[in-house]
Amino acid sequence: MEFLFVTGLSGAGKTQALHALEDIGFYCVDNIPTKLISTFYELCQKSSDKSMQRVAVVIDIRGENFLEGSFESIEKLKANRKNYKILFLDARENVLVQRYKESRRKHPLAENYHGAVQKAIRFERELLTSIKNSADYLIDTSFLSSAQLKKRIASLFLADSSSALTVTCMSFGFKHGLPTEADLVFDVRCLPNPYYIDEMRNLTGLDELVAEYVLNGEETKGFIERTVSLIDYMLPLYCNEGKSQLVIAIGCTGGHHRSVAIAQYLYNHLLDAGHHVVINHRDISKN
């Protein structure tokens, strides 16, 4: 049985993630009481219903005694060698504040701070630090639309997520901020930039003209040779460690040209090598 805990900051997209999981065949339960987690797990495990073989459960601060109860339930499953994974959804503070303004919904902890949303978010982030650090999958939804989040969820869990390491190759622009979910970050701003060539400025690294310019440069060839060799060496080590998701982020200035071409190259290389790999060009559509 595949059992997934979905948790994270309020407003980061847990409900949308649950809907996306439901669309790809997970039996989903939102905000189950923490005291019932172990019992529910056993019922799912013993069920002959095929729909119960992939289960996703949301746990968050709405639940009574969330921290104590959740950790106790998860530790009990671990002690009994039960199979489970944790998906943690995160977002930047300013993004969460804006989402609450737009939706006009109240943060679950806002009353503790006389309606001050920022203080509630900071306190919640502090409370969730431990469970975030133990998560198998981390998705920062700050820059993701609902459709993009759904696609990201599908790419991670359409296959049996318990079977292998999922590698995400991500391109991004440093001007838009570092991706908080990245495990490895490579800065390619030192490589020749197609932006300064008029005929390539409005293209991206997915266009053949730009990709050839970037990948055929001597500096890029040296970077790719060393970087790919390092990643090929490290992937089996991550697998042996039992890691479920590895996010490799390639960053240039704007996230349109160099990072896109190199992330796409790395994606194709890992795909050819037989890895479960997905691609995410985070900032390719931004100005």
Tab-separated table of C-alpha atoms in Angstrom:
chain	number	residue	atom	x	y	z
A	1	MET	CA	0.000	0.000	0.000
A	2	GLU	CA	1.124	3.546	-0.781
A	3	PHE	CA	0.292	5.912	2.092
A	4	LEU	CA	0.997	9.624	1.751
A	5	PHE	CA	0.757	12.345	4.398
A	6	VAL	CA	0.027	15.772	2.871
A	7	THR	CA	0.925	18.680	5.109
A	8	GLY	CA	2.429	22.146	5.039
A	9	LEU	CA	1.648	25.791	5.606
A	10	SER	CA	-1.925	27.050	5.555
A	11	GLY	CA	-2.583	28.628	2.170
A	12	ALA	CA	0.245	26.756	0.436
A	13	GLY	CA	-2.122	24.583	-1.615
A	14	LYS	CA	-2.840	21.402	0.349
A	15	THR	CA	-6.461	21.276	-0.820
A	16	GLN	CA	-5.454	21.694	-4.465
A	17	ALA	CA	-2.798	19.023	-4.026
A	18	LEU	CA	-5.371	16.666	-2.555
A	19	HIS	CA	-7.688	17.231	-5.517
A	20	ALA	CA	-4.798	16.522	-7.889
A	21	LEU	CA	-3.970	13.299	-6.043
A	22	GLU	CA	-7.613	12.262	-6.166
A	23	ASP	CA	-7.608	12.809	-9.931
A	24	ILE	CA	-4.750	10.322	-10.372
A	25	GLY	CA	-6.306	7.597	-8.260
A	26	PHE	CA	-5.533	8.289	-4.607
A	27	TYR	CA	-8.174	7.714	-1.952
A	28	CYS	CA	-8.061	11.073	-0.159
A	29	VAL	CA	-9.039	12.147	3.350
A	30	ASP	CA	-8.825	15.769	4.498
A	31	ASN	CA	-7.905	16.675	8.078
A	32	ILE	CA	-8.282	13.294	9.748
A	33	PRO	CA	-8.073	13.421	13.585
A	34	THR	CA	-4.509	12.521	14.555
A	35	LYS	CA	-5.689	9.904	17.053
A	36	LEU	CA	-7.295	7.936	14.212
A	37	ILE	CA	-4.279	7.849	11.876
A	38	SER	CA	-2.894	4.481	13.036
A	39	THR	CA	-6.332	2.872	13.016
A	40	PHE	CA	-7.103	4.286	9.584
A	41	TYR	CA	-3.776	3.011	8.244
A	42	GLU	CA	-4.541	-0.511	9.462
A	43	LEU	CA	-8.016	-0.428	7.907
A	44	CYS	CA	-6.594	0.672	4.566
A	45	GLN	CA	-3.892	-1.990	4.697
A	46	LYS	CA	-6.404	-4.765	5.400
A	47	SER	CA	-8.957	-3.569	2.853
A	48	SER	CA	-9.490	-5.667	-0.269
A	49	ASP	CA	-10.779	-2.582	-2.086
A	50	LYS	CA	-8.262	-1.651	-4.787
A	51	SER	CA	-9.101	2.037	-4.359
A	52	MET	CA	-7.489	1.871	-0.907
A	53	GLN	CA	-4.077	0.859	-2.207
A	54	ARG	CA	-3.056	4.482	-2.738
A	55	VAL	CA	-4.107	6.714	0.142
A	56	ALA	CA	-3.427	10.404	0.824
A	57	VAL	CA	-4.235	12.031	4.151
A	58	VAL	CA	-4.051	15.748	4.963
A	59	ILE	CA	-2.776	16.615	8.424
A	60	ASP	CA	-2.362	20.251	9.482
A	61	ILE	CA	-2.799	22.706	12.320
A	62	ARG	CA	-6.595	22.631	12.027
A	63	GLY	CA	-6.491	19.325	13.884
A	64	GLU	CA	-6.661	19.206	17.647
A	65	ASN	CA	-3.236	18.575	19.244
A	66	PHE	CA	-1.784	18.539	15.710
A	67	LEU	CA	1.900	18.520	16.568
A	68	GLU	CA	1.886	16.054	19.420
A	69	GLY	CA	-0.679	13.768	17.837
A	70	SER	CA	0.840	13.798	14.350
A	71	PHE	CA	4.376	13.101	15.472
A	72	GLU	CA	3.178	10.361	17.806
A	73	SER	CA	1.159	8.700	15.024
A	74	ILE	CA	3.980	8.963	12.473
A	75	GLU	CA	6.555	7.640	14.936
A	76	LYS	CA	4.249	4.728	15.741
A	77	LEU	CA	3.998	3.851	12.043
A	78	LYS	CA	7.775	4.107	11.721
A	79	ALA	CA	8.343	1.901	14.762
A	80	ASN	CA	6.038	-0.737	13.254
A	81	ARG	CA	7.904	-0.483	9.916
A	82	LYS	CA	4.866	0.771	8.077
A	83	ASN	CA	5.391	2.277	4.637
A	84	TYR	CA	4.514	5.958	4.278
A	85	LYS	CA	5.799	9.172	2.699
A	86	ILE	CA	5.346	12.852	3.560
A	87	LEU	CA	4.566	15.608	1.041
A	88	PHE	CA	5.161	19.114	2.404
A	89	LEU	CA	3.751	22.197	0.667
A	90	ASP	CA	5.478	25.510	1.297
A	91	ALA	CA	5.247	29.086	0.012
A	92	ARG	CA	6.889	32.409	0.692
A	93	GLU	CA	5.460	34.613	3.414
A	94	ASN	CA	4.516	37.501	1.110
A	95	VAL	CA	2.755	35.066	-1.241
A	96	LEU	CA	0.752	33.524	1.600
A	97	VAL	CA	-0.240	36.964	2.895
A	98	GLN	CA	-1.409	37.973	-0.590
A	99	ARG	CA	-3.411	34.752	-0.975
A	100	TYR	CA	-5.230	35.405	2.288
A	101	LYS	CA	-5.976	38.964	1.189
A	102	GLU	CA	-7.364	37.803	-2.141
A	103	SER	CA	-9.433	34.951	-0.725
A	104	ARG	CA	-10.545	36.949	2.340
A	105	ARG	CA	-10.191	33.793	4.370
A	106	LYS	CA	-8.869	33.765	7.921
A	107	HIS	CA	-5.619	32.059	8.853
A	108	PRO	CA	-6.310	29.255	11.387
A	109	LEU	CA	-3.939	30.869	13.904
A	110	ALA	CA	-4.816	34.518	13.206
A	111	GLU	CA	-6.979	34.908	16.313
A	112	ASN	CA	-3.946	34.111	18.473
A	113	TYR	CA	-2.310	37.270	17.066
A	114	HIS	CA	-5.368	39.549	16.918
A	115	GLY	CA	-5.746	39.012	13.179
A	116	ALA	CA	-2.086	39.606	12.293
A	117	VAL	CA	-1.619	37.174	9.390
A	118	GLN	CA	2.162	37.587	9.090
A	119	LYS	CA	2.725	36.684	12.734
A	120	ALA	CA	0.424	33.668	12.398
A	121	ILE	CA	2.332	32.461	9.311
A	122	ARG	CA	5.698	32.844	11.032
A	123	PHE	CA	4.519	30.932	14.081
A	124	GLU	CA	3.038	28.167	11.935
A	125	ARG	CA	6.293	27.892	9.955
A	126	GLU	CA	8.205	27.490	13.206
A	127	LEU	CA	5.796	24.797	14.408
A	128	LEU	CA	6.191	22.840	11.172
A	129	THR	CA	9.989	22.967	10.924
A	130	SER	CA	10.522	19.419	12.175
A	131	ILE	CA	7.953	17.784	9.921
A	132	LYS	CA	9.234	19.803	6.954
A	133	ASN	CA	12.753	18.558	7.587
A	134	SER	CA	11.530	14.951	7.613
A	135	ALA	CA	9.430	15.288	4.433
A	136	ASP	CA	10.115	13.033	1.453
A	137	TYR	CA	8.690	15.529	-1.057
A	138	LEU	CA	8.822	19.314	-0.830
A	139	ILE	CA	6.965	21.617	-3.229
A	140	ASP	CA	7.208	25.409	-3.051
A	141	THR	CA	3.985	26.712	-4.594
A	142	SER	CA	4.977	30.399	-4.539
A	143	PHE	CA	5.336	30.566	-8.314
A	144	LEU	CA	2.914	27.791	-9.287
A	145	SER	CA	-0.575	28.232	-10.702
A	146	SER	CA	-3.246	25.666	-9.843
A	147	ALA	CA	-2.656	23.952	-13.185
A	148	GLN	CA	1.109	23.875	-12.664
A	149	LEU	CA	0.716	22.413	-9.170
A	150	LYS	CA	-1.585	19.726	-10.538
A	151	LYS	CA	0.977	18.883	-13.222
A	152	ARG	CA	3.764	18.748	-10.633
A	153	ILE	CA	1.746	16.395	-8.415
A	154	ALA	CA	0.937	14.166	-11.372
A	155	SER	CA	4.585	13.991	-12.419
A	156	LEU	CA	5.594	12.862	-8.940
A	157	PHE	CA	2.828	10.384	-8.174
A	158	LEU	CA	1.364	9.005	-11.401
A	159	ALA	CA	3.902	6.206	-11.077
A	160	ASP	CA	4.382	4.254	-7.845
A	161	SER	CA	6.275	6.826	-5.790
A	162	SER	CA	7.572	4.145	-3.446
A	163	SER	CA	9.491	2.374	-6.185
A	164	ALA	CA	12.323	4.759	-6.996
A	165	LEU	CA	13.955	8.139	-6.646
A	166	THR	CA	12.169	10.881	-8.581
A	167	VAL	CA	14.545	13.499	-9.982
A	168	THR	CA	13.193	16.933	-10.865
A	169	CYS	CA	15.315	19.049	-13.213
A	170	MET	CA	14.334	22.679	-12.655
A	171	SER	CA	15.405	25.819	-14.460
A	172	PHE	CA	14.948	29.158	-12.704
A	173	GLY	CA	16.009	32.788	-12.710
A	174	PHE	CA	17.960	34.193	-9.772
A	175	LYS	CA	16.116	37.510	-10.225
A	176	HIS	CA	12.931	35.678	-9.175
A	177	GLY	CA	14.488	34.037	-6.111
A	178	LEU	CA	16.043	30.703	-5.227
A	179	PRO	CA	13.755	27.627	-5.296
A	180	THR	CA	13.422	26.617	-1.649
A	181	GLU	CA	12.755	22.971	-2.524
A	182	ALA	CA	16.056	22.531	-4.389
A	183	ASP	CA	18.540	19.939	-3.106
A	184	LEU	CA	21.308	20.872	-5.543
A	185	VAL	CA	21.695	24.330	-7.105
A	186	PHE	CA	23.989	25.124	-10.027
A	187	ASP	CA	24.624	28.737	-11.051
A	188	VAL	CA	25.181	29.095	-14.824
A	189	ARG	CA	25.262	32.902	-14.946
A	190	CYS	CA	28.979	32.594	-15.688
A	191	LEU	CA	28.225	31.123	-19.142
A	192	PRO	CA	27.720	33.180	-22.354
A	193	ASN	CA	24.260	34.769	-22.365
A	194	PRO	CA	22.049	34.566	-25.509
A	195	TYR	CA	19.976	37.468	-24.167
A	196	TYR	CA	22.506	39.902	-25.598
A	197	ILE	CA	22.052	38.558	-29.119
A	198	ASP	CA	19.064	40.300	-30.707
A	199	GLU	CA	17.710	37.322	-32.631
A	200	MET	CA	17.684	35.160	-29.470
A	201	ARG	CA	16.494	37.674	-26.876
A	202	ASN	CA	12.801	36.824	-27.186
A	203	LEU	CA	13.393	33.073	-27.542
A	204	THR	CA	13.988	30.512	-24.771
A	205	GLY	CA	16.302	27.597	-24.157
A	206	LEU	CA	13.636	25.325	-25.637
A	207	ASP	CA	14.192	26.894	-29.051
A	208	GLU	CA	16.778	25.088	-31.146
A	209	LEU	CA	18.723	28.257	-31.985
A	210	VAL	CA	19.243	29.134	-28.314
A	211	ALA	CA	19.882	25.552	-27.215
A	212	GLU	CA	22.600	25.097	-29.839
A	213	TYR	CA	24.238	28.389	-28.904
A	214	VAL	CA	24.284	27.515	-25.203
A	215	LEU	CA	25.211	23.838	-25.405
A	216	ASN	CA	27.879	24.193	-28.083
A	217	GLY	CA	29.874	26.782	-26.181
A	218	GLU	CA	33.223	25.540	-24.876
A	219	GLU	CA	32.497	26.865	-21.394
A	220	THR	CA	29.136	25.081	-21.328
A	221	LYS	CA	30.641	21.816	-22.576
A	222	GLY	CA	33.120	21.890	-19.698
A	223	PHE	CA	30.368	22.683	-17.197
A	224	ILE	CA	28.075	19.934	-18.479
A	225	GLU	CA	30.826	17.315	-18.529
A	226	ARG	CA	31.734	17.942	-14.883
A	227	THR	CA	28.180	18.480	-13.617
A	228	VAL	CA	26.686	15.405	-15.290
A	229	SER	CA	29.574	13.273	-14.034
A	230	LEU	CA	28.948	14.510	-10.474
A	231	ILE	CA	25.194	13.876	-10.684
A	232	ASP	CA	25.666	10.406	-12.183
A	233	TYR	CA	27.943	9.574	-9.263
A	234	MET	CA	25.589	10.969	-6.609
A	235	LEU	CA	22.249	9.523	-7.765
A	236	PRO	CA	22.980	5.914	-6.664
A	237	LEU	CA	24.111	7.290	-3.286
A	238	TYR	CA	20.808	9.130	-2.850
A	239	CYS	CA	18.948	5.942	-3.841
A	240	ASN	CA	20.892	3.904	-1.267
A	241	GLU	CA	20.007	6.497	1.362
A	242	GLY	CA	16.318	5.956	0.573
A	243	LYS	CA	15.659	9.472	-0.696
A	244	SER	CA	12.371	9.771	-2.604
A	245	GLN	CA	12.799	13.090	-4.410
A	246	LEU	CA	15.836	15.017	-5.606
A	247	VAL	CA	15.406	18.517	-7.051
A	248	ILE	CA	18.313	19.719	-9.190
A	249	ALA	CA	17.973	23.435	-9.921
A	250	ILE	CA	19.869	25.208	-12.699
A	251	GLY	CA	19.783	28.980	-12.423
A	252	CYS	CA	20.628	31.843	-14.755
A	253	THR	CA	19.634	35.503	-14.529
A	254	GLY	CA	16.053	35.416	-15.794
A	255	GLY	CA	15.334	31.704	-16.202
A	256	HIS	CA	14.713	31.907	-19.960
A	257	HIS	CA	17.836	30.854	-21.845
A	258	ARG	CA	20.908	29.201	-20.304
A	259	SER	CA	19.235	27.491	-17.371
A	260	VAL	CA	16.412	26.176	-19.568
A	261	ALA	CA	18.732	24.699	-22.192
A	262	ILE	CA	20.991	23.029	-19.613
A	263	ALA	CA	18.125	21.727	-17.434
A	264	GLN	CA	16.519	20.267	-20.553
A	265	TYR	CA	19.817	18.616	-21.524
A	266	LEU	CA	20.175	17.124	-18.038
A	267	TYR	CA	16.565	15.915	-18.130
A	268	ASN	CA	17.144	14.092	-21.423
A	269	HIS	CA	20.393	12.591	-20.146
A	270	LEU	CA	18.776	11.201	-16.987
A	271	LEU	CA	15.746	9.986	-18.921
A	272	ASP	CA	18.012	8.074	-21.307
A	273	ALA	CA	19.787	6.586	-18.287
A	274	GLY	CA	16.474	5.094	-17.084
A	275	HIS	CA	15.758	7.405	-14.138
A	276	HIS	CA	12.280	8.582	-13.131
A	277	VAL	CA	12.764	12.231	-14.024
A	278	VAL	CA	10.509	15.257	-14.583
A	279	ILE	CA	11.230	18.733	-15.924
A	280	ASN	CA	10.067	22.084	-14.534
A	281	HIS	CA	10.998	25.404	-16.177
A	282	ARG	CA	9.857	27.588	-13.299
A	283	ASP	CA	10.366	31.073	-14.695
A	284	ILE	CA	10.262	30.545	-18.452
A	285	SER	CA	6.982	32.477	-18.853
A	286	LYS	CA	7.942	35.409	-16.604
A	287	ASN	CA	9.010	38.778	-17.996
